[in-house]
Amino acid sequence: MTQPKTILRALAGEPLPTPPIWMMRQAGRYLPEYKATRAEAGDFLSLCYNSDLATEVTLQPIRRYGFDAAIMFADILLVPQALGADLWFVTGEGPRLSTISDESDFAKLGGADDIHDTLAPIYQTLRNLRGALPHETTLIGFAGAPWTVATYMIAGRGTPDQGPAHALKAAHPDVFDALIQRLTDATIEYLSSQIDAGAEVIKLFDSWAGSLKGDDFDRYAIAPAARIIAALKQRHSDTPIIAFPRGAGERYAGFAQATGADCVAFDDAVSAEWVAEKVQPDGCVQGNLKSSHMVTGGEKLVRETRRIVEALRNGPHIFNLGHGITPDADPANVQLMIDTVRGA
Ligand code: CP3
């Protein structure tokens, strides 16, 4: 039977004449309708946990642009909160969490099976979306990868170099390894429940993978992703998985084979031509357009978009940005990117 959804066809390895397209952070502050719903919710976390409003903001970019996929509206830091960490967002700055610096902080966390009460609204958002999305639109669920989530849990906030996480790894390797283990287990339970609730594709965001070097990359980027993917494939063999080890550089090559991911998402620090040669032979790829083009637009946006489509046209490809769209982006530039991809 032929699969009608273009994203699922690409993820199954089919090169398509026009790559399907969606965009990281497609529901976000660059859209006036998002800002209105977020104001109605009160704050960001209330929006994440309000299934009706989270459904609404997930649908907004689908209505406006007709993207080929919808990514459920939530955040990677809900898992730490479900494990018992304190979490809040400071407007204009970003997330804040209680910190983990030793065994006693780790001991306060709940178990991997204790997360579902907190996360029940997220599963409800997915059930809502399966009923509300156009039939051709693929529904993506997601989680943060253990290393990236650990960097926020250890430091209590975003950090430029993930220094506190690297320091805990050196000073208390047993605590650090136990945290990675707990997050790996919780992520398996969370993603498995997302698939039960209707997610058709899973994306694993390892936004800070680039600061793991050498053996650390194998131990903390590849190994947890491989464990999560193996466990999900055992329970849900038909659900494709996109892995995004942002900043992996040369380590993007071989990542799909080492982890079992069906698709590797890549940032804008490597070229689409290099990815076509070194990564795409192993399966579907996604990413690359610099988010800044969504701010600046014009001829350069059109040229770069065409270049990426051209470079990856002989293999399975999902068009996307190299990282999330920023709040200062112009919604008209998003339309220009889509028109360029679909008209190219
Ligand atoms: O549209 C989508 O992409 C789906 C929703 C989504 C959000 N966060 C909503 C969000 C997804 C997939 C994420 C993932 C996420 N969250 C990541 C991994 C991807 C990446 O960007 O590297 C990370 C590291 C986080 C943690 C996080 N959440 C930070 C550091 C911040 C503050 C920075 C910022 O962009 O404001 C957030 C907040 C956040 N998550 C917003 C949104 C729409 C902005 C909050 C607001 O509306 O004020």
Coordinates of C-alpha atoms and ligand atoms in Angstrom, one line a residue:
M1 CA 0.0 0.0 0.0
T2 CA 1.4 3.4 -0.9
Q3 CA 1.9 5.8 2.0
P4 CA 0.1 9.1 1.3
K5 CA 1.9 11.2 3.8
T6 CA 5.0 12.7 2.1
I7 CA 7.0 13.0 5.4
L8 CA 6.5 9.2 6.1
R9 CA 7.5 8.4 2.5
A10 CA 10.8 10.4 2.9
L11 CA 11.4 8.8 6.3
A12 CA 11.0 5.4 4.7
G13 CA 13.8 6.3 2.3
E14 CA 12.0 7.5 -0.8
P15 CA 13.6 10.4 -2.7
L16 CA 10.7 12.7 -3.7
P17 CA 10.6 15.3 -6.5
T18 CA 9.6 18.0 -4.0
P19 CA 10.9 17.5 -0.5
P20 CA 8.2 17.7 2.3
I21 CA 8.7 20.7 4.6
W22 CA 8.2 21.7 8.2
M23 CA 10.1 24.1 10.4
M24 CA 11.7 23.8 13.9
R25 CA 9.8 26.1 16.3
Q26 CA 7.1 26.6 13.7
A27 CA 4.6 27.5 16.4
G28 CA 6.3 30.4 18.1
R29 CA 6.7 34.1 18.8
Y30 CA 7.3 35.2 15.2
L31 CA 3.5 34.5 14.7
P32 CA 1.0 37.1 16.0
E33 CA -1.6 34.4 16.5
Y34 CA 0.8 32.5 18.7
K35 CA 1.5 35.6 20.9
A36 CA -2.3 36.1 21.3
T37 CA -2.9 32.5 22.4
R38 CA 0.1 32.6 24.7
A39 CA -1.3 35.7 26.3
E40 CA -4.6 34.0 26.8
A41 CA -2.8 31.1 28.5
G42 CA -0.9 33.4 30.8
D43 CA 2.6 32.0 30.6
F44 CA 4.6 29.5 28.6
L45 CA 4.2 26.5 30.9
S46 CA 0.5 27.0 31.3
L47 CA 0.3 27.0 27.5
C48 CA 2.2 23.7 27.3
Y49 CA -0.1 22.0 29.9
N50 CA -3.4 23.4 28.5
S51 CA -4.2 20.7 25.9
D52 CA -6.8 22.9 24.1
L53 CA -4.6 25.9 23.7
A54 CA -1.5 23.7 22.9
T55 CA -3.6 22.1 20.2
E56 CA -4.5 25.5 18.9
V57 CA -0.9 26.8 18.6
T58 CA 0.2 23.6 17.0
L59 CA -2.4 24.1 14.3
Q60 CA -1.7 27.8 13.7
P61 CA 1.3 27.3 11.4
I62 CA -0.5 24.4 9.6
R63 CA -3.4 26.7 8.8
R64 CA -1.2 29.6 7.8
Y65 CA 1.3 27.7 5.7
G66 CA 0.1 24.1 5.1
F67 CA 3.4 22.5 6.4
D68 CA 3.7 18.8 5.8
A69 CA 4.2 18.1 9.5
A70 CA 2.9 19.5 12.8
I71 CA 5.1 19.2 15.8
M72 CA 3.1 19.0 19.1
F73 CA 3.5 22.1 21.2
A74 CA 5.4 21.3 24.4
D75 CA 9.0 21.6 25.7
I76 CA 11.9 19.3 26.3
L77 CA 12.1 20.6 29.9
L78 CA 8.7 19.1 30.9
V79 CA 10.5 15.7 31.6
P80 CA 12.7 17.2 34.3
Q81 CA 9.6 18.8 35.8
A82 CA 7.8 15.4 35.7
L83 CA 10.8 13.9 37.5
G84 CA 10.3 16.4 40.3
A85 CA 12.7 19.3 39.3
D86 CA 11.4 22.8 39.8
L87 CA 10.9 24.6 36.5
W88 CA 9.9 28.1 35.6
F89 CA 10.5 30.4 32.6
V90 CA 11.8 34.0 33.0
T91 CA 10.3 36.1 30.2
G92 CA 12.9 37.3 27.8
E93 CA 15.6 35.1 29.4
G94 CA 14.6 31.5 29.3
P95 CA 14.2 28.4 31.5
R96 CA 15.2 28.1 35.2
L97 CA 15.4 24.8 37.1
S98 CA 16.4 23.6 40.5
T99 CA 20.1 22.3 40.1
I100 CA 21.8 19.0 40.5
S101 CA 25.3 19.1 42.0
D102 CA 25.6 15.9 44.0
E103 CA 24.1 12.5 45.0
S104 CA 21.5 14.1 47.4
D105 CA 20.1 16.3 44.6
F106 CA 19.8 13.3 42.3
A107 CA 18.2 11.2 45.1
K108 CA 15.2 13.7 45.2
L109 CA 14.2 12.8 41.6
G110 CA 11.3 10.5 40.9
G111 CA 11.5 7.3 38.8
A112 CA 11.0 6.9 35.1
D113 CA 7.5 5.4 35.6
D114 CA 6.3 8.4 37.8
I115 CA 6.2 10.9 34.9
H116 CA 2.8 10.2 33.4
D117 CA 0.5 12.2 35.8
T118 CA 2.4 15.4 35.0
L119 CA 2.6 14.7 31.3
A120 CA -1.0 13.5 30.8
P121 CA -2.0 16.9 29.2
I122 CA 0.7 16.4 26.5
Y123 CA -0.8 13.0 25.6
Q124 CA -4.2 14.7 25.4
T125 CA -2.7 17.4 23.1
L126 CA -1.6 14.5 20.7
R127 CA -5.0 12.9 20.8
N128 CA -6.7 16.2 20.0
L129 CA -4.3 16.8 17.1
R130 CA -4.9 13.4 15.5
G131 CA -8.5 14.4 15.3
A132 CA -7.9 17.9 14.1
L133 CA -5.0 17.7 11.5
P134 CA -5.6 17.5 7.8
H135 CA -5.2 13.9 6.6
E136 CA -2.0 14.6 4.7
T137 CA -0.2 16.2 7.7
T138 CA 2.1 14.1 9.8
L139 CA 2.1 14.5 13.6
I140 CA 5.5 14.7 15.2
G141 CA 6.1 14.1 19.0
F142 CA 9.5 14.8 20.6
A143 CA 11.7 14.8 23.6
G144 CA 15.1 16.2 24.5
A145 CA 18.0 13.7 24.4
P146 CA 19.4 12.8 27.9
W147 CA 22.6 14.8 27.6
T148 CA 20.9 18.1 26.5
V149 CA 18.2 17.7 29.2
A150 CA 20.9 16.9 31.8
T151 CA 22.8 20.1 30.9
Y152 CA 19.7 22.2 31.9
M153 CA 19.0 20.1 35.1
I154 CA 22.6 20.3 36.3
A155 CA 23.1 24.0 35.6
G156 CA 19.5 25.1 36.4
R157 CA 19.5 27.1 33.1
G158 CA 20.9 27.3 29.6
T159 CA 24.7 27.7 29.5
P160 CA 26.9 28.7 26.6
D161 CA 29.4 25.9 27.0
Q162 CA 27.5 23.4 29.2
G163 CA 30.3 23.9 31.8
P164 CA 28.4 22.7 34.9
A165 CA 27.4 19.5 33.2
H166 CA 31.0 18.8 32.1
A167 CA 32.2 19.6 35.6
L168 CA 29.7 17.2 37.3
K169 CA 30.7 14.5 34.7
A170 CA 34.3 14.9 35.8
A171 CA 33.8 15.3 39.6
H172 CA 30.9 12.8 40.2
P173 CA 30.8 10.4 37.3
D174 CA 28.6 8.0 39.2
V175 CA 25.9 10.7 39.8
F176 CA 26.2 12.0 36.2
D177 CA 25.9 8.5 34.7
A178 CA 22.9 7.8 37.0
L179 CA 21.2 11.0 35.8
I180 CA 21.8 10.1 32.1
Q181 CA 20.4 6.6 32.8
R182 CA 17.3 8.0 34.6
L183 CA 16.6 10.4 31.7
T184 CA 17.1 7.7 29.2
D185 CA 14.5 5.5 30.9
A186 CA 12.1 8.4 31.4
T187 CA 12.4 9.4 27.8
I188 CA 11.6 5.9 26.6
E189 CA 8.4 5.9 28.7
Y190 CA 7.5 9.4 27.6
L191 CA 8.0 8.8 23.9
S192 CA 6.3 5.4 24.0
S193 CA 3.2 7.1 25.5
Q194 CA 3.4 9.8 22.9
I195 CA 3.2 7.2 20.2
D196 CA 0.3 5.5 22.0
A197 CA -1.5 8.9 22.0
G198 CA -1.0 9.4 18.3
A199 CA 2.5 10.7 17.4
E200 CA 3.4 9.3 14.0
V201 CA 7.1 10.3 14.1
I202 CA 9.4 11.0 17.0
K203 CA 12.2 13.6 17.1
L204 CA 15.0 13.5 19.6
F205 CA 16.6 16.9 20.2
D206 CA 20.2 16.8 21.3
S207 CA 20.8 20.5 21.0
W208 CA 24.1 20.5 22.9
A209 CA 25.6 17.3 21.4
G210 CA 28.3 19.5 19.8
S211 CA 30.0 20.1 23.2
L212 CA 30.6 16.3 23.6
K213 CA 34.0 15.4 22.2
G214 CA 35.7 12.0 21.4
D215 CA 34.6 9.2 23.7
D216 CA 32.1 11.5 25.4
F217 CA 30.2 11.8 22.2
D218 CA 29.9 8.0 21.9
R219 CA 29.0 7.6 25.6
Y220 CA 26.5 10.4 26.0
A221 CA 25.2 11.3 22.5
I222 CA 25.2 8.0 20.7
A223 CA 24.7 5.4 23.4
P224 CA 21.5 7.0 25.0
A225 CA 20.0 7.7 21.6
A226 CA 20.7 4.1 20.6
R227 CA 19.1 2.8 23.8
I228 CA 16.0 5.0 23.3
I229 CA 15.6 4.1 19.7
A230 CA 16.1 0.4 20.3
A231 CA 13.4 0.4 23.0
L232 CA 10.9 2.4 20.9
K233 CA 11.5 0.1 17.9
Q234 CA 10.8 -2.9 20.0
R235 CA 7.5 -1.5 21.2
H236 CA 6.5 0.5 18.0
S237 CA 8.4 -0.9 15.1
D238 CA 6.6 1.3 12.5
T239 CA 7.3 4.7 14.1
P240 CA 10.2 6.5 12.4
I241 CA 12.7 8.5 14.5
I242 CA 14.5 11.7 13.7
A243 CA 17.7 12.3 15.7
F244 CA 19.1 15.8 15.9
P245 CA 22.7 15.8 17.4
R246 CA 23.1 19.6 16.8
G247 CA 26.7 20.6 16.3
A248 CA 27.9 17.1 15.7
G249 CA 30.1 18.2 12.8
E250 CA 31.9 15.2 11.3
R251 CA 30.1 12.9 13.7
Y252 CA 26.9 13.3 11.7
A253 CA 28.5 10.7 9.4
G254 CA 27.6 7.3 10.8
F255 CA 25.2 8.7 13.4
A256 CA 22.1 7.0 11.8
Q257 CA 23.8 3.6 11.7
A258 CA 25.2 3.9 15.2
T259 CA 21.8 4.9 16.8
G260 CA 19.3 3.2 14.5
A261 CA 17.7 6.6 13.6
D262 CA 15.6 6.7 10.4
C263 CA 16.6 10.3 9.8
V264 CA 19.4 12.6 10.9
A265 CA 18.6 16.3 11.3
F266 CA 21.6 18.6 10.8
D267 CA 22.4 22.2 11.6
D268 CA 23.9 25.0 9.4
A269 CA 27.6 24.3 10.4
V270 CA 27.9 21.5 7.8
S271 CA 27.1 21.9 4.1
A272 CA 24.2 20.2 2.4
E273 CA 26.7 18.9 -0.2
W274 CA 28.8 17.2 2.5
V275 CA 25.7 15.7 4.0
A276 CA 24.6 14.4 0.6
E277 CA 27.9 12.5 0.3
K278 CA 28.4 11.4 3.9
V279 CA 25.1 11.1 5.7
Q280 CA 22.3 10.7 3.1
P281 CA 23.5 7.3 1.9
D282 CA 22.4 6.0 5.3
G283 CA 18.9 7.4 5.1
C284 CA 16.7 10.4 5.2
V285 CA 18.2 13.8 6.2
Q286 CA 16.6 17.1 7.3
G287 CA 17.7 20.6 8.0
N288 CA 20.4 23.1 7.1
L289 CA 18.8 26.4 6.1
K290 CA 20.2 29.2 8.4
S291 CA 17.4 30.5 10.6
S292 CA 18.6 34.1 9.9
H293 CA 17.2 33.9 6.4
M294 CA 13.8 34.0 8.0
V295 CA 14.7 37.5 9.2
T296 CA 16.6 38.8 6.2
G297 CA 14.6 37.1 3.3
G298 CA 15.1 38.2 -0.3
E299 CA 17.2 36.7 -3.1
K300 CA 19.7 35.1 -0.7
L301 CA 16.9 33.1 1.0
V302 CA 15.7 31.9 -2.4
R303 CA 19.3 31.0 -3.5
E304 CA 20.2 29.1 -0.4
T305 CA 16.9 27.2 -0.3
R306 CA 17.3 26.1 -3.9
R307 CA 20.9 25.1 -3.2
I308 CA 19.9 22.8 -0.4
V309 CA 17.0 21.2 -2.4
E310 CA 19.4 20.7 -5.3
A311 CA 22.2 19.2 -3.2
L312 CA 19.9 16.6 -1.5
R313 CA 17.6 15.8 -4.4
N314 CA 19.0 12.3 -5.2
G315 CA 18.1 10.9 -1.8
P316 CA 15.4 11.1 0.9
H317 CA 15.1 14.6 2.2
I318 CA 12.8 16.7 4.5
F319 CA 13.3 20.4 4.1
N320 CA 13.9 22.3 7.4
L321 CA 15.9 25.0 9.1
G322 CA 19.3 24.2 10.7
H323 CA 17.8 25.3 14.1
G324 CA 14.6 26.9 15.4
I325 CA 13.0 30.0 13.8
T326 CA 13.7 33.1 15.9
P327 CA 11.0 35.6 17.3
D328 CA 12.3 38.4 15.0
A329 CA 11.6 36.4 11.8
D330 CA 9.2 37.8 9.2
P331 CA 6.2 35.4 8.6
A332 CA 6.4 36.5 4.9
N333 CA 9.9 35.0 4.6
V334 CA 8.6 31.6 5.7
Q335 CA 6.0 31.7 2.9
L336 CA 8.8 32.6 0.5
M337 CA 10.9 29.6 1.6
I338 CA 7.9 27.3 1.2
D339 CA 7.1 28.7 -2.2
T340 CA 10.7 28.2 -3.3
V341 CA 10.8 24.6 -2.1
R342 CA 7.5 23.7 -3.7
G343 CA 8.2 25.6 -6.9
A344 CA 11.8 24.6 -7.3
Ligands
CP3_1 O1 7.1 24.5 17.3 C1 7.9 23.7 17.9 O2 9.0 23.5 17.5 C2 7.3 22.8 19.0 C3 7.5 23.3 20.4 C4 9.0 23.3 21.0 C5 9.3 24.3 21.9 N1 10.5 24.0 22.4 C6 8.5 25.4 22.3 C7 9.1 26.6 22.9 C8 10.0 22.4 20.9 C9 10.2 21.2 19.9 C10 11.0 22.8 21.8 C11 12.3 22.1 22.0 C12 13.3 22.7 22.9 N2 13.1 23.4 24.1 C13 14.7 22.6 22.8 C14 15.4 21.8 21.7 C15 15.4 22.5 20.4 C16 16.3 23.6 20.3 O3 15.8 24.8 20.2 O4 17.5 23.4 20.4 C17 15.3 23.2 23.9 C18 16.8 23.4 24.1 C19 14.3 23.8 24.7 C20 14.4 24.5 26.0 C21 13.9 25.9 25.9 N3 12.6 26.2 25.8 C22 14.6 27.1 25.9 C23 16.2 27.2 26.1 C24 13.7 28.1 25.8 C25 14.0 29.6 25.9 C26 14.5 30.1 24.6 C27 13.4 30.6 23.7 O5 13.4 30.3 22.5 O6 12.6 31.4 24.2 C28 12.4 27.5 25.7 C29 11.2 28.3 25.5 C30 10.3 27.9 24.4 N4 10.0 26.6 24.0 C31 9.5 28.7 23.6 C32 8.8 27.9 22.7 C33 7.8 28.4 21.7 C34 9.4 30.2 23.7 C35 8.6 30.5 24.9 C36 7.7 31.7 24.8 O7 6.7 31.6 24.1 O8 8.0 32.7 25.5

